[in-house]
Structure formats: C-alpha cells, structure tokens
Amino acid sequence: MNTAGTLSASGGGRPGAGMRADAERNRERILAAARKLYAREGLSISMAAVAREAGVGKATLFRHFTTHQDLIDAVFADRMDAYVRATEEALADDDPWLGFLRYITEVCAMQAEDRGFADVLTLTFSTAEALEERRTRAYHGFLAIIERARSTGHLQPDFASEDLILVLMANAGVISATGGDAPESWRRLIGHLLRGFATHGAPVPPMPPAPSSASLYRAMARTEQRHEGEIAKP
C-alpha cells in the first residue's frame, strides 16, 4: 500500500494547512464569543470567560491574543470604523447644526447597542494602537463638527470638545443602569443634553418620552442588587 500517496490524496500530507484552518476557526470563535460577552456585560468580562464561551482553552486564546487589550482591539475594530464614519458623515452634512445633532445621537445609539463599545468610548487603551488611531481621527473630526455647528449660531459658544467625553460617560452610566429594564432611557438623557447645548430658538429634535416609573424602579433595584453582590465578595 502506498501510504504516502494515500495521505497526499486525502490532504493528510499537508498538516500545516489543516492546522492553519483550525487556528483560523478558533480565532473566529474567540472573536464571536468576545463580541457577545462584551456587548452584554461590558469590558469587565475576563479572558477566562471568553475562552469558556468560545469553547477553547486559555492557552489557545492567548496564542491568538496575548493581552486583553489585543482582544479588545480586534473585537471593536469595525465599531471604531463606524465611529469614524459617523464623524465623516456629520462633516459632510449640508446643515452643520443638523450634522452635530445627528452625530451626538448616533454615537450614543452605538453605545446603547453594545455595552462593550459604551466602555470603549470612555476608556483609553495605550497598547491598542489601531483602536487609538481611529479614536484620534474621530476626535479631530469632532473638533471640526463643533466649529461648523458654532458658526450657525445654534450651538452654545462655551461648548467644548471635552463635553463630548462627559456626554459619553453619562450615557454609558445610564445604559449600564437601565439597559435591561428601561432600554430607551438614554434617548431621554440625550434629549435634555441637546437642549442644553442649543442656543435659544435653535431647532432641536422632539423630546423622547420619559421612561416609566416602574421600569426605573426595577433598574434601581437591579443596580442595588449588583452593588450588594460586589460588597459581599471576599
């Protein structure tokens, strides 16, 4: 029997190719698991939890992603691309004020859709170079968005680029506290903020409805339970 010929015909004579395919499948499983967990729980999820969700060993995970920041960089590359595109679209809007309003609302909506991304936009990752490069591009674009909006007379003259960071931090906090019980609450927050940024008489979108008292009570109760659980940890 020609063993070498049989192996070659079946593909068994090219173990490197098979290993590369297996490695790529494992990488995609890890990324899919991380996206799912980050979107649901935020960035506090451990690498061990990602490995369990992906069905791979920790050694396999660390062969693909040496650090937590490496994994975050890979998972959120497409989301950061969308963040940059939102900036570019706002700058291309014929109405600078409308572009400003849409930009704030769109970025906050991106946070609401993915708790992990809500965290990414309010943190820095010094070793995640690709992610930070996109953040820098979006930031410089936002500086131009501010100047264009201010030129219309509709944006308060004392609005500063740092105010966007405060908006994103506040929005991330609301999303974390109310996401499971009053998931549209963030829209109400942004409605109030946009009115605060606008000069008297400037056009603003209709005010979103307030969340119900019952849904906010459930969100507050859930937050209290979370805090009690954290305090009880050894």
Coordinates of N, CA and C in Angstrom, one line a residue:
M1 N 0.8 -1.2 0.0 CA 0.0 0.0 0.0 C 0.9 1.2 0.0
N2 N 0.5 2.2 -0.9 CA 1.3 3.5 -1.0 C 0.8 4.5 0.1
T3 N 1.3 4.4 1.3 CA 0.8 5.2 2.3 C 1.0 6.7 2.1
A4 N 2.2 7.0 1.5 CA 2.5 8.4 1.2 C 1.5 9.0 0.2
G5 N 1.2 8.2 -0.8 CA 0.2 8.6 -1.8 C -1.2 8.8 -1.2
T6 N -1.6 7.9 -0.4 CA -2.9 8.0 0.3 C -3.0 9.2 1.1
L7 N -2.0 9.5 1.9 CA -2.0 10.7 2.7 C -2.1 12.0 1.9
S8 N -1.3 12.0 0.8 CA -1.3 13.1 -0.1 C -2.6 13.4 -0.7
A9 N -3.3 12.3 -1.2 CA -4.6 12.4 -1.8 C -5.6 12.9 -0.9
S10 N -5.6 12.5 0.4 CA -6.6 12.9 1.4 C -6.3 14.2 2.0
G11 N -5.2 14.8 1.7 CA -4.9 16.1 2.4 C -4.1 15.9 3.7
G12 N -3.9 14.6 4.1 CA -3.2 14.4 5.4 C -1.8 14.7 5.3
G13 N -1.2 14.8 4.0 CA 0.2 15.0 3.9 C 0.5 16.5 4.1
R14 N -0.5 17.4 4.3 CA -0.3 18.8 4.5 C -0.8 19.3 5.8
P15 N -0.2 18.8 6.9 CA -0.7 19.1 8.2 C -0.7 20.6 8.5
G16 N 0.2 21.4 7.9 CA 0.3 22.8 8.1 C -1.0 23.5 7.7
A17 N -1.5 23.1 6.5 CA -2.7 23.7 6.0 C -3.9 23.5 7.0
G18 N -4.0 22.2 7.4 CA -5.1 21.9 8.4 C -5.0 22.7 9.7
M19 N -3.7 22.8 10.1 CA -3.5 23.5 11.4 C -3.9 25.0 11.2
R20 N -3.5 25.5 10.1 CA -3.9 27.0 9.9 C -5.4 27.2 9.8
A21 N -6.1 26.2 9.2 CA -7.6 26.3 9.1 C -8.1 26.2 10.5
D22 N -7.6 25.3 11.3 CA -8.1 25.1 12.7 C -7.9 26.4 13.5
A23 N -6.7 26.9 13.3 CA -6.3 28.1 14.1 C -7.2 29.3 13.7
E24 N -7.5 29.4 12.4 CA -8.4 30.5 12.0 C -9.8 30.3 12.5
R25 N -10.3 29.1 12.6 CA -11.6 28.8 13.1 C -11.6 29.1 14.6
N26 N -10.6 28.8 15.3 CA -10.5 29.1 16.8 C -10.5 30.6 17.0
R27 N -9.8 31.3 16.1 CA -9.7 32.8 16.3 C -11.1 33.4 16.1
E28 N -11.8 32.9 15.1 CA -13.2 33.4 14.8 C -14.1 33.1 16.0
R29 N -14.0 31.9 16.5 CA -14.8 31.5 17.7 C -14.5 32.4 18.9
I30 N -13.3 32.7 19.1 CA -12.9 33.6 20.2 C -13.5 35.0 20.0
L31 N -13.4 35.5 18.8 CA -13.9 36.9 18.5 C -15.4 36.9 18.6
A32 N -16.1 35.9 18.1 CA -17.6 35.9 18.3 C -18.0 35.8 19.7
A33 N -17.3 35.0 20.5 CA -17.6 34.9 21.9 C -17.4 36.2 22.6
A34 N -16.2 36.8 22.3 CA -15.9 38.1 23.0 C -16.9 39.2 22.6
R35 N -17.3 39.2 21.3 CA -18.3 40.2 20.9 C -19.6 40.1 21.7
K36 N -20.0 38.8 21.8 CA -21.3 38.5 22.5 C -21.2 38.9 24.0
L37 N -20.1 38.5 24.7 CA -20.0 38.8 26.1 C -19.8 40.3 26.4
Y38 N -18.9 41.0 25.6 CA -18.7 42.4 25.7 C -20.0 43.2 25.5
A39 N -20.8 42.8 24.5 CA -22.0 43.6 24.2 C -23.0 43.4 25.3
R40 N -23.0 42.3 26.0 CA -24.0 42.0 27.0 C -23.5 42.5 28.4
E41 N -22.2 42.4 28.7 CA -21.7 42.6 30.0 C -20.7 43.8 30.1
G42 N -20.2 44.3 29.0 CA -19.2 45.3 29.1 C -17.8 44.7 29.1
L43 N -16.8 45.5 29.3 CA -15.4 45.1 29.2 C -14.8 44.4 30.5
S44 N -15.7 44.3 31.5 CA -15.2 43.6 32.7 C -15.1 42.1 32.6
I45 N -15.6 41.6 31.5 CA -15.5 40.1 31.3 C -14.1 39.7 31.2
S46 N -13.7 38.6 31.9 CA -12.4 38.1 31.9 C -12.0 37.3 30.7
M47 N -10.7 37.1 30.4 CA -10.2 36.3 29.3 C -10.7 34.9 29.5
A48 N -10.7 34.4 30.7 CA -11.1 33.0 31.0 C -12.6 32.8 30.6
A49 N -13.4 33.8 30.9 CA -14.8 33.7 30.5 C -15.0 33.7 29.0
V50 N -14.2 34.4 28.3 CA -14.2 34.4 26.8 C -13.8 33.1 26.3
A51 N -12.8 32.5 26.9 CA -12.3 31.2 26.4 C -13.4 30.1 26.7
R52 N -14.1 30.2 27.8 CA -15.2 29.2 28.1 C -16.3 29.4 27.1
E53 N -16.7 30.6 26.8 CA -17.7 30.9 25.8 C -17.4 30.4 24.4
A54 N -16.1 30.5 24.1 CA -15.6 30.1 22.8 C -15.4 28.6 22.7
G55 N -15.3 27.9 23.8 CA -15.1 26.5 23.8 C -13.6 26.2 23.5
V56 N -12.7 27.0 23.9 CA -11.3 26.8 23.7 C -10.6 26.9 25.0
G57 N -9.4 26.4 25.1 CA -8.5 26.5 26.3 C -7.9 27.9 26.4
K58 N -7.5 28.3 27.6 CA -6.9 29.6 27.7 C -5.6 29.7 27.0
A59 N -4.9 28.6 26.8 CA -3.6 28.6 26.1 C -3.9 29.0 24.6
T60 N -5.0 28.4 24.1 CA -5.4 28.7 22.7 C -5.7 30.2 22.5
L61 N -6.5 30.7 23.5 CA -6.9 32.1 23.4 C -5.6 33.0 23.4
F62 N -4.7 32.7 24.3 CA -3.5 33.6 24.5 C -2.5 33.4 23.3
R63 N -2.6 32.3 22.6 CA -1.8 32.3 21.3 C -2.3 33.3 20.3
H64 N -3.6 33.5 20.3 CA -4.2 34.5 19.3 C -4.1 35.9 19.8
F65 N -4.4 36.1 21.1 CA -4.5 37.4 21.7 C -3.7 37.4 23.0
T66 N -2.5 38.0 23.0 CA -1.6 37.9 24.1 C -2.2 38.7 25.3
T67 N -2.9 39.8 25.1 CA -3.4 40.6 26.2 C -4.9 40.9 26.0
H68 N -5.5 41.3 27.1 CA -6.9 41.7 27.0 C -7.1 42.9 26.0
Q69 N -6.1 43.8 25.9 CA -6.2 44.9 25.0 C -6.1 44.5 23.6
D70 N -5.3 43.4 23.3 CA -5.2 42.9 21.9 C -6.6 42.4 21.5
L71 N -7.3 41.7 22.4 CA -8.6 41.2 22.1 C -9.6 42.3 21.8
I72 N -9.6 43.3 22.7 CA -10.5 44.4 22.6 C -10.2 45.2 21.2
D73 N -9.0 45.3 20.9 CA -8.6 46.0 19.6 C -9.2 45.2 18.4
A74 N -9.1 43.9 18.4 CA -9.7 43.1 17.3 C -11.2 43.1 17.3
V75 N -11.8 43.0 18.5 CA -13.3 42.9 18.5 C -13.9 44.2 18.1
F76 N -13.3 45.4 18.5 CA -14.0 46.6 18.2 C -13.5 47.4 17.0
A77 N -12.6 46.8 16.2 CA -12.1 47.5 15.0 C -13.2 48.0 14.1
D78 N -14.2 47.1 13.9 CA -15.3 47.5 13.0 C -16.2 48.6 13.6
R79 N -16.4 48.5 14.9 CA -17.2 49.5 15.6 C -16.5 50.9 15.6
M80 N -15.2 50.9 15.7 CA -14.5 52.1 15.7 C -14.4 52.7 14.3
D81 N -14.4 51.8 13.3 CA -14.6 52.3 11.9 C -15.9 53.0 11.7
A82 N -17.0 52.4 12.3 CA -18.3 53.1 12.2 C -18.3 54.4 12.9
Y83 N -17.6 54.5 14.0 CA -17.4 55.7 14.8 C -16.8 56.8 13.9
V84 N -15.7 56.5 13.2 CA -15.1 57.4 12.3 C -16.0 57.8 11.2
R85 N -16.7 56.8 10.6 CA -17.7 57.1 9.5 C -18.7 58.1 10.0
A86 N -19.2 58.0 11.2 CA -20.2 58.9 11.7 C -19.7 60.3 11.8
T87 N -18.4 60.4 12.1 CA -17.8 61.8 12.1 C -17.7 62.3 10.7
E88 N -17.3 61.5 9.7 CA -17.2 62.0 8.3 C -18.6 62.3 7.8
E89 N -19.6 61.6 8.1 CA -20.9 61.9 7.6 C -21.5 63.2 8.2
A90 N -21.2 63.4 9.5 CA -21.6 64.7 10.1 C -20.9 65.9 9.4
L91 N -19.6 65.7 9.1 CA -18.9 66.8 8.4 C -19.4 67.1 7.0
A92 N -20.0 66.0 6.4 CA -20.5 66.1 5.0 C -21.9 66.7 5.0
D93 N -22.6 66.8 6.1 CA -23.9 67.2 6.1 C -24.0 68.7 5.7
D94 N -24.9 69.0 4.8 CA -25.1 70.4 4.3 C -25.5 71.4 5.4
D95 N -26.2 70.8 6.5 CA -26.6 71.6 7.6 C -25.7 71.3 8.8
P96 N -24.7 72.2 9.1 CA -23.8 71.8 10.2 C -24.4 71.6 11.5
W97 N -25.5 72.3 11.9 CA -26.2 72.1 13.1 C -26.9 70.7 13.2
L98 N -27.5 70.4 12.1 CA -28.2 69.1 12.0 C -27.1 68.0 12.0
G99 N -26.0 68.2 11.4 CA -24.9 67.2 11.5 C -24.4 67.0 12.9
F100 N -24.3 68.1 13.7 CA -23.9 68.0 15.1 C -24.9 67.2 15.9
L101 N -26.2 67.5 15.7 CA -27.3 66.8 16.5 C -27.3 65.3 16.1
R102 N -27.2 65.0 14.8 CA -27.2 63.6 14.4 C -26.0 62.8 14.9
Y103 N -24.8 63.5 14.9 CA -23.6 62.8 15.3 C -23.7 62.4 16.8
I104 N -24.1 63.4 17.7 CA -24.2 63.1 19.1 C -25.2 61.9 19.3
T105 N -26.4 62.0 18.6 CA -27.4 60.9 18.8 C -26.9 59.6 18.2
E106 N -26.2 59.6 17.1 CA -25.8 58.3 16.5 C -24.7 57.6 17.4
V107 N -23.8 58.4 17.8 CA -22.7 57.8 18.7 C -23.3 57.3 20.0
C108 N -24.2 58.0 20.6 CA -24.9 57.5 21.8 C -25.7 56.2 21.5
A109 N -26.3 56.2 20.3 CA -27.0 55.0 19.9 C -26.1 53.8 19.8
M110 N -24.9 54.0 19.2 CA -23.9 52.9 19.1 C -23.5 52.4 20.5
Q111 N -23.4 53.3 21.5 CA -23.1 52.9 22.8 C -24.3 52.0 23.4
A112 N -25.5 52.4 23.1 CA -26.7 51.7 23.6 C -26.8 50.3 23.0
E113 N -26.3 50.1 21.8 CA -26.4 48.8 21.2 C -25.4 47.8 21.7
D114 N -24.3 48.3 22.3 CA -23.2 47.5 22.7 C -22.5 48.0 23.9
R115 N -22.8 47.4 25.1 CA -22.2 47.9 26.3 C -20.7 47.9 26.3
G116 N -20.1 46.9 25.6 CA -18.7 46.9 25.5 C -18.2 48.2 24.8
F117 N -18.9 48.5 23.7 CA -18.5 49.7 22.9 C -18.7 51.0 23.8
A118 N -19.8 51.0 24.6 CA -20.0 52.1 25.5 C -18.8 52.3 26.4
D119 N -18.2 51.2 26.9 CA -17.0 51.3 27.7 C -15.8 51.8 26.9
V120 N -15.7 51.2 25.6 CA -14.5 51.6 24.8 C -14.4 53.1 24.6
L121 N -15.6 53.7 24.4 CA -15.6 55.1 24.1 C -15.2 56.0 25.3
T122 N -15.2 55.4 26.5 CA -14.9 56.2 27.7 C -13.6 55.8 28.3
L123 N -12.8 54.9 27.7 CA -11.6 54.5 28.2 C -10.5 54.7 27.1
T124 N -9.2 54.6 27.6 CA -8.1 54.7 26.6 C -7.3 53.3 26.7
F125 N -6.7 52.9 25.6 CA -6.0 51.7 25.6 C -4.7 51.9 24.9
S126 N -3.7 52.2 25.8 CA -2.4 52.7 25.3 C -1.7 51.7 24.3
T127 N -1.9 50.4 24.4 CA -1.2 49.5 23.6 C -2.1 49.0 22.4
A128 N -3.3 49.4 22.4 CA -4.2 49.0 21.3 C -4.1 50.1 20.2
E129 N -3.0 50.0 19.4 CA -2.7 51.2 18.5 C -3.7 51.4 17.4
A130 N -4.3 50.4 16.8 CA -5.3 50.6 15.8 C -6.5 51.3 16.3
L131 N -6.9 50.8 17.5 CA -8.1 51.4 18.1 C -7.9 52.9 18.5
E132 N -6.7 53.2 19.0 CA -6.4 54.6 19.4 C -6.3 55.5 18.2
E133 N -5.7 54.9 17.1 CA -5.6 55.7 15.9 C -7.0 56.1 15.4
R134 N -7.9 55.2 15.4 CA -9.3 55.6 15.0 C -9.9 56.6 15.9
R135 N -9.7 56.4 17.2 CA -10.2 57.4 18.2 C -9.7 58.8 17.9
T136 N -8.4 58.9 17.6 CA -7.8 60.2 17.3 C -8.4 60.8 16.1
R137 N -8.6 60.0 15.0 CA -9.2 60.5 13.8 C -10.6 61.1 14.1
A138 N -11.4 60.3 14.8 CA -12.8 60.7 15.2 C -12.7 62.0 16.0
Y139 N -11.8 62.1 16.9 CA -11.7 63.3 17.8 C -11.4 64.6 17.0
H140 N -10.5 64.5 16.1 CA -10.1 65.6 15.2 C -11.3 66.0 14.3
G141 N -12.0 65.0 13.9 CA -13.2 65.3 13.1 C -14.3 66.0 13.9
F142 N -14.4 65.6 15.2 CA -15.4 66.2 16.1 C -15.1 67.7 16.3
L143 N -13.8 68.0 16.4 CA -13.4 69.4 16.6 C -13.9 70.3 15.4
A144 N -13.9 69.7 14.2 CA -14.4 70.4 13.0 C -15.9 70.5 13.1
I145 N -16.6 69.4 13.6 CA -18.0 69.4 13.7 C -18.5 70.5 14.6
I146 N -17.8 70.7 15.8 CA -18.1 71.8 16.7 C -18.0 73.1 16.1
E147 N -16.9 73.4 15.4 CA -16.7 74.7 14.8 C -17.8 75.0 13.7
R148 N -18.2 74.0 12.9 CA -19.2 74.2 11.9 C -20.5 74.5 12.6
A149 N -20.9 73.7 13.6 CA -22.1 73.9 14.4 C -22.1 75.3 15.0
R150 N -21.0 75.7 15.6 CA -21.0 77.0 16.3 C -21.2 78.1 15.3
S151 N -20.7 78.0 14.0 CA -20.9 79.0 13.0 C -22.3 79.3 12.7
T152 N -23.2 78.3 13.0 CA -24.6 78.5 12.7 C -25.3 79.4 13.7
G153 N -24.7 79.6 14.9 CA -25.3 80.4 15.9 C -26.2 79.5 16.8
H154 N -26.3 78.2 16.5 CA -27.3 77.4 17.2 C -26.6 76.6 18.4
L155 N -25.2 76.5 18.4 CA -24.5 75.8 19.4 C -24.0 76.9 20.4
Q156 N -24.2 76.5 21.7 CA -23.7 77.4 22.8 C -22.2 77.7 22.6
P157 N -21.8 79.0 22.7 CA -20.4 79.3 22.4 C -19.4 78.7 23.4
D158 N -19.9 78.3 24.6 CA -18.9 77.7 25.5 C -18.9 76.2 25.4
F159 N -19.6 75.6 24.4 CA -19.5 74.1 24.3 C -18.0 73.8 23.9
A160 N -17.5 72.8 24.6 CA -16.1 72.4 24.4 C -16.0 70.9 24.0
S161 N -14.9 70.5 23.3 CA -14.8 69.1 22.9 C -14.9 68.2 24.1
E162 N -14.4 68.6 25.2 CA -14.4 67.8 26.4 C -15.9 67.4 26.8
D163 N -16.8 68.2 26.4 CA -18.2 68.0 26.7 C -18.7 66.7 26.1
L164 N -18.1 66.3 24.9 CA -18.5 65.0 24.3 C -18.1 63.9 25.2
I165 N -16.9 63.9 25.9 CA -16.5 62.9 26.8 C -17.5 62.8 27.9
L166 N -17.9 63.9 28.5 CA -18.9 63.9 29.5 C -20.2 63.3 29.1
V167 N -20.6 63.6 27.9 CA -21.8 63.0 27.3 C -21.7 61.5 27.2
L168 N -20.6 61.0 26.7 CA -20.4 59.6 26.5 C -20.3 58.9 27.9
M169 N -19.7 59.5 28.9 CA -19.6 58.9 30.2 C -21.0 58.8 30.8
A170 N -21.7 59.9 30.7 CA -23.1 59.9 31.3 C -24.0 58.9 30.6
N171 N -23.9 58.8 29.3 CA -24.7 57.9 28.5 C -24.3 56.5 28.9
A172 N -23.0 56.2 29.0 CA -22.6 54.8 29.4 C -23.1 54.4 30.8
G173 N -23.2 55.4 31.7 CA -23.7 55.1 33.0 C -25.2 54.8 33.0
V174 N -26.0 55.6 32.2 CA -27.4 55.3 32.1 C -27.7 54.0 31.4
I175 N -26.9 53.7 30.4 CA -27.1 52.4 29.7 C -26.8 51.2 30.6
S176 N -25.7 51.4 31.4 CA -25.4 50.3 32.3 C -26.5 50.1 33.4
A177 N -27.0 51.2 33.9 CA -28.0 51.1 34.9 C -29.4 50.7 34.5
T178 N -29.8 51.1 33.2 CA -31.2 50.9 32.8 C -31.4 50.0 31.6
G179 N -30.2 49.5 31.0 CA -30.3 48.8 29.8 C -31.3 47.6 29.8
G180 N -31.4 46.9 30.9 CA -32.2 45.7 30.9 C -33.7 46.0 31.2
D181 N -34.0 47.1 31.8 CA -35.3 47.4 32.3 C -36.0 48.6 31.6
A182 N -35.2 49.6 31.2 CA -35.7 50.8 30.5 C -34.7 51.2 29.4
P183 N -34.6 50.3 28.4 CA -33.5 50.4 27.4 C -33.5 51.7 26.6
E184 N -34.6 52.4 26.5 CA -34.7 53.7 25.8 C -34.4 54.9 26.6
S185 N -34.0 54.7 27.9 CA -33.8 55.9 28.8 C -32.7 56.8 28.3
W186 N -31.7 56.2 27.6 CA -30.6 57.1 27.1 C -31.1 58.1 26.2
R187 N -32.2 57.9 25.4 CA -32.7 58.8 24.5 C -33.2 60.1 25.2
R188 N -33.8 59.9 26.4 CA -34.3 61.0 27.2 C -33.2 61.8 27.7
L189 N -32.1 61.2 28.1 CA -30.9 61.9 28.6 C -30.4 62.7 27.5
I190 N -30.2 62.2 26.3 CA -29.6 62.9 25.2 C -30.5 64.1 24.7
G191 N -31.8 63.8 24.8 CA -32.8 64.9 24.5 C -32.6 66.1 25.4
H192 N -32.4 65.9 26.7 CA -32.1 67.0 27.6 C -30.8 67.7 27.3
L193 N -29.8 66.9 27.1 CA -28.4 67.4 26.8 C -28.4 68.3 25.5
L194 N -29.0 67.8 24.5 CA -29.0 68.6 23.3 C -29.7 69.9 23.5
R195 N -30.8 70.0 24.3 CA -31.4 71.2 24.6 C -30.5 72.2 25.4
G196 N -29.7 71.6 26.2 CA -28.7 72.4 26.9 C -27.6 72.9 26.1
F197 N -27.3 72.2 25.0 CA -26.2 72.7 24.1 C -26.7 73.7 23.1
A198 N -28.0 73.8 22.9 CA -28.6 74.6 21.9 C -28.8 76.0 22.4
T199 N -28.6 77.0 21.6 CA -28.9 78.4 21.9 C -30.5 78.6 21.9
H200 N -30.9 79.7 22.4 CA -32.4 79.9 22.5 C -32.9 80.0 21.0
G201 N -34.0 79.2 20.8 CA -34.6 79.2 19.5 C -34.0 78.3 18.5
A202 N -32.9 77.6 18.8 CA -32.3 76.7 17.8 C -33.2 75.5 17.7
P203 N -33.3 74.9 16.4 CA -34.1 73.8 16.2 C -33.5 72.5 16.9
V204 N -34.3 71.8 17.6 CA -33.9 70.5 18.2 C -34.9 69.4 17.9
P205 N -34.5 68.2 18.0 CA -35.5 67.1 17.8 C -36.5 67.0 18.8
P206 N -37.7 66.4 18.6 CA -38.7 66.3 19.6 C -38.1 65.5 20.8
M207 N -38.6 65.9 22.0 CA -38.1 65.3 23.2 C -38.6 63.9 23.3
P208 N -37.7 62.9 23.5 CA -38.2 61.5 23.7 C -39.0 61.3 24.9
P209 N -39.9 60.4 25.0 CA -40.7 60.2 26.2 C -39.9 59.7 27.4
A210 N -40.3 60.1 28.6 CA -39.6 59.6 29.8 C -39.9 58.1 30.0
P211 N -39.0 57.4 30.6 CA -39.2 56.0 31.0 C -40.3 56.0 32.1
S212 N -41.0 54.8 32.2 CA -42.0 54.7 33.2 C -41.3 54.6 34.6
S213 N -42.1 55.0 35.6 CA -41.6 54.9 37.0 C -41.3 53.4 37.4
A214 N -42.2 52.5 36.9 CA -42.0 51.1 37.2 C -40.7 50.6 36.6
S215 N -40.3 51.0 35.4 CA -39.1 50.5 34.8 C -37.9 51.0 35.4
L216 N -38.0 52.3 35.8 CA -36.8 52.9 36.6 C -36.7 52.3 37.9
Y217 N -37.8 51.9 38.6 CA -37.7 51.3 39.9 C -37.0 49.9 39.8
R218 N -37.4 49.2 38.7 CA -36.7 47.9 38.5 C -35.2 48.1 38.2
A219 N -34.9 49.1 37.5 CA -33.5 49.3 37.2 C -32.7 49.7 38.4
M220 N -33.3 50.5 39.3 CA -32.7 50.9 40.5 C -32.5 49.7 41.5
A221 N -33.5 48.8 41.5 CA -33.4 47.6 42.4 C -32.3 46.7 41.9
R222 N -32.2 46.6 40.5 CA -31.2 45.7 40.0 C -29.8 46.3 40.3
T223 N -29.7 47.6 40.2 CA -28.4 48.2 40.5 C -28.0 48.0 42.0
E224 N -29.0 48.1 42.8 CA -28.7 47.8 44.3 C -28.3 46.4 44.5
Q225 N -28.9 45.5 43.8 CA -28.5 44.0 44.0 C -27.1 43.8 43.5
R226 N -26.7 44.5 42.4 CA -25.4 44.3 41.9 C -24.4 44.9 42.9
H227 N -24.7 46.0 43.4 CA -23.7 46.6 44.4 C -23.6 45.7 45.7
E228 N -24.7 45.2 46.1 CA -24.7 44.3 47.3 C -23.9 43.1 47.0
G229 N -24.0 42.6 45.8 CA -23.2 41.4 45.4 C -21.7 41.7 45.4
E230 N -21.3 42.9 44.9 CA -19.9 43.3 44.9 C -19.4 43.5 46.3
I231 N -20.2 44.0 47.2 CA -19.7 44.3 48.5 C -19.6 42.9 49.3
A232 N -20.4 42.0 48.9 CA -20.3 40.6 49.6 C -19.1 39.8 49.1
K233 N -18.5 40.2 48.0 CA -17.4 39.4 47.5 C -16.2 39.5 48.5
P234 N -15.5 38.4 48.7 CA -14.4 38.4 49.7 C -13.2 39.3 49.1

